[in-house]
PDB file of C-alpha atoms in Angstrom:
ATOM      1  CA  UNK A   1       0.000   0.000   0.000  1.00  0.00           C
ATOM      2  CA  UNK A   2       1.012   3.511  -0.713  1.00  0.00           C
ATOM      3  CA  UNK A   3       2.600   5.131   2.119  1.00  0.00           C
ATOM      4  CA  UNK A   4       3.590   8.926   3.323  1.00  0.00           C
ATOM      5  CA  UNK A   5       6.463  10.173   1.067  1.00  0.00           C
ATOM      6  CA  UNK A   6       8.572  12.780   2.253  1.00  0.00           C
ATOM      7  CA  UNK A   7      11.774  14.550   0.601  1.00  0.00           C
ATOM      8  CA  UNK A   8      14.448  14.809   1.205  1.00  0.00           C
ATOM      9  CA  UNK A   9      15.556  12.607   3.867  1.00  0.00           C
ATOM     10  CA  UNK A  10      18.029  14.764   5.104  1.00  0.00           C
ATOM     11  CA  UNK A  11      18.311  18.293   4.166  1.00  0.00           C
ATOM     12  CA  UNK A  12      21.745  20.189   5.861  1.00  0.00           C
ATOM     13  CA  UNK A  13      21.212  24.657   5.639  1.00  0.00           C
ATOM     14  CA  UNK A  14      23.293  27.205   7.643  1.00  0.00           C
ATOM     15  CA  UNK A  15      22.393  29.587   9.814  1.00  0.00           C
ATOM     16  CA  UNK A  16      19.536  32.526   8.055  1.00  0.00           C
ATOM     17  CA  UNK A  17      19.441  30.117   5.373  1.00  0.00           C
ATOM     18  CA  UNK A  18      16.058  28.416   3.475  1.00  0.00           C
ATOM     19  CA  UNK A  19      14.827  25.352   3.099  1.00  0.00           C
ATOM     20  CA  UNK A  20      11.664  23.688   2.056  1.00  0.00           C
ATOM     21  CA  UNK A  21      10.239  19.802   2.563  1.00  0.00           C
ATOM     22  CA  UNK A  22       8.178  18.382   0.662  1.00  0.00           C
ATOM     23  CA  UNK A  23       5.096  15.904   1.827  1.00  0.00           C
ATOM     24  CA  UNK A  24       3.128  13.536  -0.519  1.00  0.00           C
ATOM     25  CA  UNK A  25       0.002  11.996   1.415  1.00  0.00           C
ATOM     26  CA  UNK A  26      -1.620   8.747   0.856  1.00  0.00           C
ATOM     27  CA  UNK A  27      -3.841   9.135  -2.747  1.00  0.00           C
ATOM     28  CA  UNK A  28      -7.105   9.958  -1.610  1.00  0.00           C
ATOM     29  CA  UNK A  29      -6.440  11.407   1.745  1.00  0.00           C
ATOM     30  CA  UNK A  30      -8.230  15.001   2.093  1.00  0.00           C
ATOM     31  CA  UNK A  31      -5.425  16.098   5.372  1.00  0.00           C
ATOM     32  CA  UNK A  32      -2.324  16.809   5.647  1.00  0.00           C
ATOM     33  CA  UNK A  33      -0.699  17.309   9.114  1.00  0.00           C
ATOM     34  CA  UNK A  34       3.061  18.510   9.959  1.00  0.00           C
ATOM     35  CA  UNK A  35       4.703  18.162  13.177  1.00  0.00           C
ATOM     36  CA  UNK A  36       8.271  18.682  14.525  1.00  0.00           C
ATOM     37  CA  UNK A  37       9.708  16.708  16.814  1.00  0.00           C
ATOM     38  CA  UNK A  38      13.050  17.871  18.741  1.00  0.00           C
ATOM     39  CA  UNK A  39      15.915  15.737  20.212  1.00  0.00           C
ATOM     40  CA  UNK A  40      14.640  13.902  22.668  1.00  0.00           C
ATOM     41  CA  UNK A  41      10.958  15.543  22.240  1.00  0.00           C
ATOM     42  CA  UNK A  42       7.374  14.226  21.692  1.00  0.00           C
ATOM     43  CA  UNK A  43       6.312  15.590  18.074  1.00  0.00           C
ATOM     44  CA  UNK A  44       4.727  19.141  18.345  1.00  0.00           C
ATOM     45  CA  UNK A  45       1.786  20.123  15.678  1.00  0.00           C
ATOM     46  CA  UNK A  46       2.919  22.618  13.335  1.00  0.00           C
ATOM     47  CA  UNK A  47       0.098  23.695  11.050  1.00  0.00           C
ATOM     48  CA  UNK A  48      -2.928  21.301   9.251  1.00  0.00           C
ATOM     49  CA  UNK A  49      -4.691  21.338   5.763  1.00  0.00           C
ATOM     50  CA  UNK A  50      -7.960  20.242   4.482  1.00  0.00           C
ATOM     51  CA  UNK A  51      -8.657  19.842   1.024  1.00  0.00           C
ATOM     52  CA  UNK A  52      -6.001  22.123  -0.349  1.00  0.00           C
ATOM     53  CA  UNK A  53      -6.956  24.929   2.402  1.00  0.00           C
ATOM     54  CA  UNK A  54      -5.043  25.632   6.077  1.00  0.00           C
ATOM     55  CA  UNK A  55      -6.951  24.278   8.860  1.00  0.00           C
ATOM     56  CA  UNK A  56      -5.777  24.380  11.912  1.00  0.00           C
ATOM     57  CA  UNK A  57      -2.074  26.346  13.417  1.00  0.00           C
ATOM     58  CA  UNK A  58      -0.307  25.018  16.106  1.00  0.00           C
ATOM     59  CA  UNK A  59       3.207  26.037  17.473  1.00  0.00           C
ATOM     60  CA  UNK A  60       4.490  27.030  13.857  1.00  0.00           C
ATOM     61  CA  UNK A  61       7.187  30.188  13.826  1.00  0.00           C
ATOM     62  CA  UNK A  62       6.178  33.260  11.978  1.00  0.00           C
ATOM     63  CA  UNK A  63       9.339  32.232  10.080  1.00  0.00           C
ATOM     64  CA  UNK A  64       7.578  28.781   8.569  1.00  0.00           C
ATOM     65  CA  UNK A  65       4.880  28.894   6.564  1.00  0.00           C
ATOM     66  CA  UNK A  66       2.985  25.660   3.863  1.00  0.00           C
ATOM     67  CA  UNK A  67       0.345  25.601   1.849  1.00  0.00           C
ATOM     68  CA  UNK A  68      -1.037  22.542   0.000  1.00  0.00           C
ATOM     69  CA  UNK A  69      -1.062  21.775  -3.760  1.00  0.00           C
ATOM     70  CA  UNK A  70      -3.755  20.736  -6.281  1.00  0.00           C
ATOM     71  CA  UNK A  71      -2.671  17.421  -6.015  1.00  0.00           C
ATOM     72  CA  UNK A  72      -3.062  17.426  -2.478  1.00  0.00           C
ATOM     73  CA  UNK A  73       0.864  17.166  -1.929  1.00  0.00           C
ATOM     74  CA  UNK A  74       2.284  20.047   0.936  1.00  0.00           C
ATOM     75  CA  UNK A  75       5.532  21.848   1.065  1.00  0.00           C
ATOM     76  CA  UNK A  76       6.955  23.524   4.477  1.00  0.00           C
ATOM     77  CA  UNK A  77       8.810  26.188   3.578  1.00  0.00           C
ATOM     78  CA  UNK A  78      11.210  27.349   6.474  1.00  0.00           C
ATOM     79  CA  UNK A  79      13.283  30.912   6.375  1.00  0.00           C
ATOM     80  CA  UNK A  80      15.981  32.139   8.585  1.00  0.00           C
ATOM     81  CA  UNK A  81      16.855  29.423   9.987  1.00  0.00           C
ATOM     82  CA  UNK A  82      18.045  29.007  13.161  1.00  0.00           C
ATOM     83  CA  UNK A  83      19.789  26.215  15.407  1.00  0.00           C
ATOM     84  CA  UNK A  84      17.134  25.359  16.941  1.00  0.00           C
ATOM     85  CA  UNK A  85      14.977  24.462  14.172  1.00  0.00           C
ATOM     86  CA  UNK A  86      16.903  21.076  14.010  1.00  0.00           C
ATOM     87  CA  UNK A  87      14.655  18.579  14.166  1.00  0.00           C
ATOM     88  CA  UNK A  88      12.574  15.827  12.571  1.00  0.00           C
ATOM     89  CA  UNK A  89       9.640  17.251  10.295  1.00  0.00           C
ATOM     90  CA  UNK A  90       7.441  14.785  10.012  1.00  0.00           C
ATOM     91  CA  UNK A  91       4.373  14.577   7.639  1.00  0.00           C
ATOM     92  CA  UNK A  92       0.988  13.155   8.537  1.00  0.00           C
ATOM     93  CA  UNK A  93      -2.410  12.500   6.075  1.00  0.00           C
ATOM     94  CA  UNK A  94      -5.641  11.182   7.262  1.00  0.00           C
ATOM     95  CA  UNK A  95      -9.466  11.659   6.121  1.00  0.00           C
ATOM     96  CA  UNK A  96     -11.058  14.517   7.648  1.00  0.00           C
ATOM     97  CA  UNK A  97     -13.788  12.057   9.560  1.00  0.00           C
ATOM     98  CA  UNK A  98     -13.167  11.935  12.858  1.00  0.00           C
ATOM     99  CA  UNK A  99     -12.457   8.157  13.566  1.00  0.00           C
ATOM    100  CA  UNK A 100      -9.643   7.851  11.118  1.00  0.00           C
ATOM    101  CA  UNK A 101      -6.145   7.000  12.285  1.00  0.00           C
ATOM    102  CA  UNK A 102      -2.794   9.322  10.892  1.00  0.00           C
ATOM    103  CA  UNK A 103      -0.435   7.580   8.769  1.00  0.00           C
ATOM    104  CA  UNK A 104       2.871   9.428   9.132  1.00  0.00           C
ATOM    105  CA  UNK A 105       5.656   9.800   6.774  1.00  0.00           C
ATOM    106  CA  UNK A 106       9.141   9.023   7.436  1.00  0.00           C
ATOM    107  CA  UNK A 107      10.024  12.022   8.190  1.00  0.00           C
ATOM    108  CA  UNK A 108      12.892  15.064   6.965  1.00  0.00           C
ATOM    109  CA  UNK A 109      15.757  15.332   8.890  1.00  0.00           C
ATOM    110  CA  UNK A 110      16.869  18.923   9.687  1.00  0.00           C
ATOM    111  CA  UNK A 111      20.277  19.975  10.558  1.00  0.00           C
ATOM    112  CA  UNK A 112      20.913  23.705  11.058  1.00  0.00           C
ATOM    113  CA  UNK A 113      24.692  24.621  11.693  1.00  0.00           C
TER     114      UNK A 113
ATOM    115  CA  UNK B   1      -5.132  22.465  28.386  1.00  0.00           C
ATOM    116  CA  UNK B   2      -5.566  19.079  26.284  1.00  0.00           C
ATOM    117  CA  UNK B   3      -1.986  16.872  27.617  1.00  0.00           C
ATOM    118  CA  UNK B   4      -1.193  13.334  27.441  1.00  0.00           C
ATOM    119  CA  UNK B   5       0.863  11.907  29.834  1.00  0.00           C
ATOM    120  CA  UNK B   6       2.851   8.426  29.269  1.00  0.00           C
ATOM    121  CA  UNK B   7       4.249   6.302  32.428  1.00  0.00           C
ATOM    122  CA  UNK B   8       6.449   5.194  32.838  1.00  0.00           C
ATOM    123  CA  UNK B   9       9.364   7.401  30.758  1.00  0.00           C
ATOM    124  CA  UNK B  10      11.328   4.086  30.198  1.00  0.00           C
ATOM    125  CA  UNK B  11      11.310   0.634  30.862  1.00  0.00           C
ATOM    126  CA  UNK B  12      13.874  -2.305  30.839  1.00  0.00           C
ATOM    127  CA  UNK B  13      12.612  -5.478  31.128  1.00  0.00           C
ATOM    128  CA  UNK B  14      14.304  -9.300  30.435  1.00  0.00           C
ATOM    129  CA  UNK B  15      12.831 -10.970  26.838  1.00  0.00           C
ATOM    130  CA  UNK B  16       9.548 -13.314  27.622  1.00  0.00           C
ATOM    131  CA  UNK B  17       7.677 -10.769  30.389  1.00  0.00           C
ATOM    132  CA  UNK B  18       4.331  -9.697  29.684  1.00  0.00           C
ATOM    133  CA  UNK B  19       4.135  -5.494  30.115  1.00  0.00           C
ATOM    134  CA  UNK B  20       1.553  -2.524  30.367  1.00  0.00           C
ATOM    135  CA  UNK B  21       2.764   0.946  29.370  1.00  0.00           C
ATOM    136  CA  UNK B  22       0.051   3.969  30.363  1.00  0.00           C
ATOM    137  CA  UNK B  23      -1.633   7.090  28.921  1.00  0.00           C
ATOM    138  CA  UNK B  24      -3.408   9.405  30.961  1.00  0.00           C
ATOM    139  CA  UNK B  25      -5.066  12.167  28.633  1.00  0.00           C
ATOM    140  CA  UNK B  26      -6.968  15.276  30.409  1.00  0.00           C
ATOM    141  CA  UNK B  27     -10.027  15.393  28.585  1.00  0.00           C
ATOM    142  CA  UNK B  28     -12.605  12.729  27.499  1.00  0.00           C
ATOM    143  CA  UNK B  29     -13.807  14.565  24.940  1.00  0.00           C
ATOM    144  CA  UNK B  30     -11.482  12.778  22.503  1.00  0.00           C
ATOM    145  CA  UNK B  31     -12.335  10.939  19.250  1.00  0.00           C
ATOM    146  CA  UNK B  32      -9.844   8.358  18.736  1.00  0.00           C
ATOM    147  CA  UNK B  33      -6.199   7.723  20.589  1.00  0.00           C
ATOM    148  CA  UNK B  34      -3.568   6.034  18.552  1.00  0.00           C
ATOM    149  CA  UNK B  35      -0.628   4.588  19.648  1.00  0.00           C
ATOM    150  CA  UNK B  36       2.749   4.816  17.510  1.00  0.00           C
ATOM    151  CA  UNK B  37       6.350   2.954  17.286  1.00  0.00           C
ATOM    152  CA  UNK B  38       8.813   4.746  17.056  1.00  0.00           C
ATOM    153  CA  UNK B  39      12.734   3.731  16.440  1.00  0.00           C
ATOM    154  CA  UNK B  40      15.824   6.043  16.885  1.00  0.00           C
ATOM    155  CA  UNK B  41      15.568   8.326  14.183  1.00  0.00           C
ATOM    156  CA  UNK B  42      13.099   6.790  12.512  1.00  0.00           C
ATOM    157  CA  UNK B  43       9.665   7.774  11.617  1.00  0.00           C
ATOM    158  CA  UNK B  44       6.424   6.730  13.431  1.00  0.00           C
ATOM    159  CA  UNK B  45       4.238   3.760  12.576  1.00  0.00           C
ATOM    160  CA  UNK B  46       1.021   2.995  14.016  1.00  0.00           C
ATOM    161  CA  UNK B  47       0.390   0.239  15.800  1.00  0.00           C
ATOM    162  CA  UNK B  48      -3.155   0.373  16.833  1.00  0.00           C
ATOM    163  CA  UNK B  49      -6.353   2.579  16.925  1.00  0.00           C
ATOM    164  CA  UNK B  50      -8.919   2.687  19.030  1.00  0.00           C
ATOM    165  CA  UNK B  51     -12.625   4.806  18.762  1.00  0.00           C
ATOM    166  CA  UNK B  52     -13.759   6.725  21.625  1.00  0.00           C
ATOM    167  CA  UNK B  53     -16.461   4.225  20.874  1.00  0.00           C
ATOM    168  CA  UNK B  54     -14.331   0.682  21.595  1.00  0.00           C
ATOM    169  CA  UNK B  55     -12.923  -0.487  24.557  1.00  0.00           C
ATOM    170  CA  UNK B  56     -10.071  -2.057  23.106  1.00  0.00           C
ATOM    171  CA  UNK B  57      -8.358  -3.321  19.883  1.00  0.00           C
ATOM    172  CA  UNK B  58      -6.030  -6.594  19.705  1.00  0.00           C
ATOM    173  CA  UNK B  59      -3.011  -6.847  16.775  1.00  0.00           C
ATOM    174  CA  UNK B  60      -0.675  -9.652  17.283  1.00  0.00           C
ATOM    175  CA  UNK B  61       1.210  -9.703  20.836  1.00  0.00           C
ATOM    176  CA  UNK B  62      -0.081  -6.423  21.320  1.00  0.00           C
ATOM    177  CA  UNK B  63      -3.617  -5.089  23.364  1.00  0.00           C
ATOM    178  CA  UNK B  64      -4.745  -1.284  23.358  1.00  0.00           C
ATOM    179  CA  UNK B  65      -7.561  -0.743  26.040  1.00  0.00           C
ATOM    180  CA  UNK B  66      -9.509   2.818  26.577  1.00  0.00           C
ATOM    181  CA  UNK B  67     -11.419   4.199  29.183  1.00  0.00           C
ATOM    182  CA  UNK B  68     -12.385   6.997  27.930  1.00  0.00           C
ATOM    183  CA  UNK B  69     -14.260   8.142  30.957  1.00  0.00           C
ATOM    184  CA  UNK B  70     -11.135   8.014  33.371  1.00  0.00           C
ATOM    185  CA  UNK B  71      -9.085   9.151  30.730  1.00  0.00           C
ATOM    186  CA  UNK B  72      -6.530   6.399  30.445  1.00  0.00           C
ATOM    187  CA  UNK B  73      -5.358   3.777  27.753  1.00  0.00           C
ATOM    188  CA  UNK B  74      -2.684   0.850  28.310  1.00  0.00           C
ATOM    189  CA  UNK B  75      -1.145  -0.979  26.059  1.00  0.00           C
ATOM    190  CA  UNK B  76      -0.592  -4.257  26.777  1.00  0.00           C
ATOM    191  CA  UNK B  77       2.571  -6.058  25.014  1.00  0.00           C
ATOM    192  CA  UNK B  78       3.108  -9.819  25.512  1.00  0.00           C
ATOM    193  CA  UNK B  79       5.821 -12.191  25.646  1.00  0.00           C
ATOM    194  CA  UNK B  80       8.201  -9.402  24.730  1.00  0.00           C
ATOM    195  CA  UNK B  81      11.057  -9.495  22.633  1.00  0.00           C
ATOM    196  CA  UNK B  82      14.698  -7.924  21.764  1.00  0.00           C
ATOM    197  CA  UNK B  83      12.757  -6.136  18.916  1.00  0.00           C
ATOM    198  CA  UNK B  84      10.082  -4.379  20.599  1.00  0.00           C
ATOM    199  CA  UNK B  85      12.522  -2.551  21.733  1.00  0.00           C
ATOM    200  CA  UNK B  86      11.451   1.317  20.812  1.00  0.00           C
ATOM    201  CA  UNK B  87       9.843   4.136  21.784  1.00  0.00           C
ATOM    202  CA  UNK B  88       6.065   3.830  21.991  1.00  0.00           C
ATOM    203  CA  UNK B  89       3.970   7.021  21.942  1.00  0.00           C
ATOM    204  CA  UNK B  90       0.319   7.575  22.613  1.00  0.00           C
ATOM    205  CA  UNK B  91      -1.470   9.951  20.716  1.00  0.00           C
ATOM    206  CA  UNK B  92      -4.994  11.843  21.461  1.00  0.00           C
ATOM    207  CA  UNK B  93      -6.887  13.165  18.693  1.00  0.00           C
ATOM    208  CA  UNK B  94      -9.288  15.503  20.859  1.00  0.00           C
ATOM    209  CA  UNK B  95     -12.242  17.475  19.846  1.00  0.00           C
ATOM    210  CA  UNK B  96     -11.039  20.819  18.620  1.00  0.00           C
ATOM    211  CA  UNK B  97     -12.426  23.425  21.338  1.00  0.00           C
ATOM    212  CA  UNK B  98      -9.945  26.501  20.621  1.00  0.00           C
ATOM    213  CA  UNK B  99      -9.311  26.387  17.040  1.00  0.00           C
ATOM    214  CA  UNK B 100     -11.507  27.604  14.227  1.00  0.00           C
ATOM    215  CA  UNK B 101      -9.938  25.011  11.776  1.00  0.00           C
ATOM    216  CA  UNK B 102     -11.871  21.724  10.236  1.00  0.00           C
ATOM    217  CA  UNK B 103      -8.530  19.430  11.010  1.00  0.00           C
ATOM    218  CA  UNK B 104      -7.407  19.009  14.621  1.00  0.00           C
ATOM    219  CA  UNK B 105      -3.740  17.557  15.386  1.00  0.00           C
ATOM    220  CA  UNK B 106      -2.401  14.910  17.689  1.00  0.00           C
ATOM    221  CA  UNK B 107      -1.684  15.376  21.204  1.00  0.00           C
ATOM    222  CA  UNK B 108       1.341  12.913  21.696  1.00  0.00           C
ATOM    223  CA  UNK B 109       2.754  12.230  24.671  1.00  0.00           C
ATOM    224  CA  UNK B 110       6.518  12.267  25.738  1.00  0.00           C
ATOM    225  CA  UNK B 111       6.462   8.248  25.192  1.00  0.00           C
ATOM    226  CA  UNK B 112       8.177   5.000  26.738  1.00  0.00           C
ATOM    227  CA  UNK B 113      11.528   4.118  25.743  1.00  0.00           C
ATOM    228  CA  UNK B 114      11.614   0.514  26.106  1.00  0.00           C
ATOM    229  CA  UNK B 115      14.347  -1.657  26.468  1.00  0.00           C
ATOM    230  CA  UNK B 116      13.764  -5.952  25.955  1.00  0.00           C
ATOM    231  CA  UNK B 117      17.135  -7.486  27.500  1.00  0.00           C
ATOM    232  CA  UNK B 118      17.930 -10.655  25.666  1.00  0.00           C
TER     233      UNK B 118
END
């Protein structure tokens, strides 16, 4: 079955530097869901789509924004980027009805230096 | 504030024991609670997930109970072995109260890093 695909794996910027991940959900799915998730940290919700528009903002930086595509697939763009914004970014999709499950994605790994 | 709390933070049991790890959630106003595998690094995969609806959900070795009403889920892992070891993570999808968005996130917990000795 088709799965959560995320790109890149690993992604290495500098310091005030830009980067942007890219999320593809399962075909079909109607949400997509980003979290971060620190050393050592549970995964934190970042920001939420449904059906191409943003639903739902959790503890995203003014410095992050995403939007979702036509074909459903999400990018999280990230500028000035800081130390602290290493992490794993992972990517989530789901059906908007309330008793279905998340399927997450692999995940991007983030290192700032 | 909607939290989920996981005890314990870690466990390290020998191979062969039967164990329960715990989530405590702060609001029973949820509508499902998931709980995830994760390895070092590595991303999360779902193991079970259970309605606000059910009482519990079997997969294998592994048991997911709810009580929605107390606010607590254990998952139950039997006859453990060297490659359970992970982090498991509980995860609360809770009725959105504060947002004005159609798509509520996961509340995860901090998890259980668990250790099988061989």
């Amino acid at each position: 079955a088709a799965g959560v695909i995320q790109s890149p794996r690993h992604l290495i910027k500098e310091k005030r530097e830009t980067a942007t991940l890219k999320c593809y959900p399962i075909p079909r799915h109607d949400t997509v869901y980003w979290y971060q998730q620190g050393p050592g940290q549970d995964p934190q919700f970042l920001i939420s789509f449904y059906e191409k528009m943003q639903s739902d903002k959790g503890s995203i930086p003014d410095r992050f924004s995403a939007q979702q595509f036509s074909d459903y697939h999400s990018e999280l763009n990230m500028s000035s980027l800081e130390l602290g914004d290493s992490a794993l970014y992972f990517c989530a999709s789901s059906l908007e009805r309330q008793d279905y499950g998340y399927t997450f994605g692999s995940g991007t790994r983030l290192t700032v230096v | 504030k909607q939290e989920v709390t996981q005890i314990p933070a870690a466990l390290s049991v020998p191979e062969g024991e039967n164990l329960v790890l715990n989530c405590s959630f702060t609001d029973s106003a949820i509508y499902n609670l998931q709980w995830f595998r994760q390895d070092p690094g590595k991303g999360l995969t779902s193991l079970l997930l259970i309605q606000s609806s059910q009482r519990e959900q079997t997969s294998g070795r592994l048991n997911a109970s709810l009580d929605k009403s107390s606010g607590r889920s254990t998952l139950y892992i039997a006859a453990s072995q060297p490659g359970d070891s992970a982090t498991y993570l509980c995860a609360v999808r809770f009725f959105l109260m504060y947002s004005g968005g159609g798509a509520d996130g996961l509340t995860f917990g901090k998890g259980t890093h668990l250790i099988i000795q061989p």
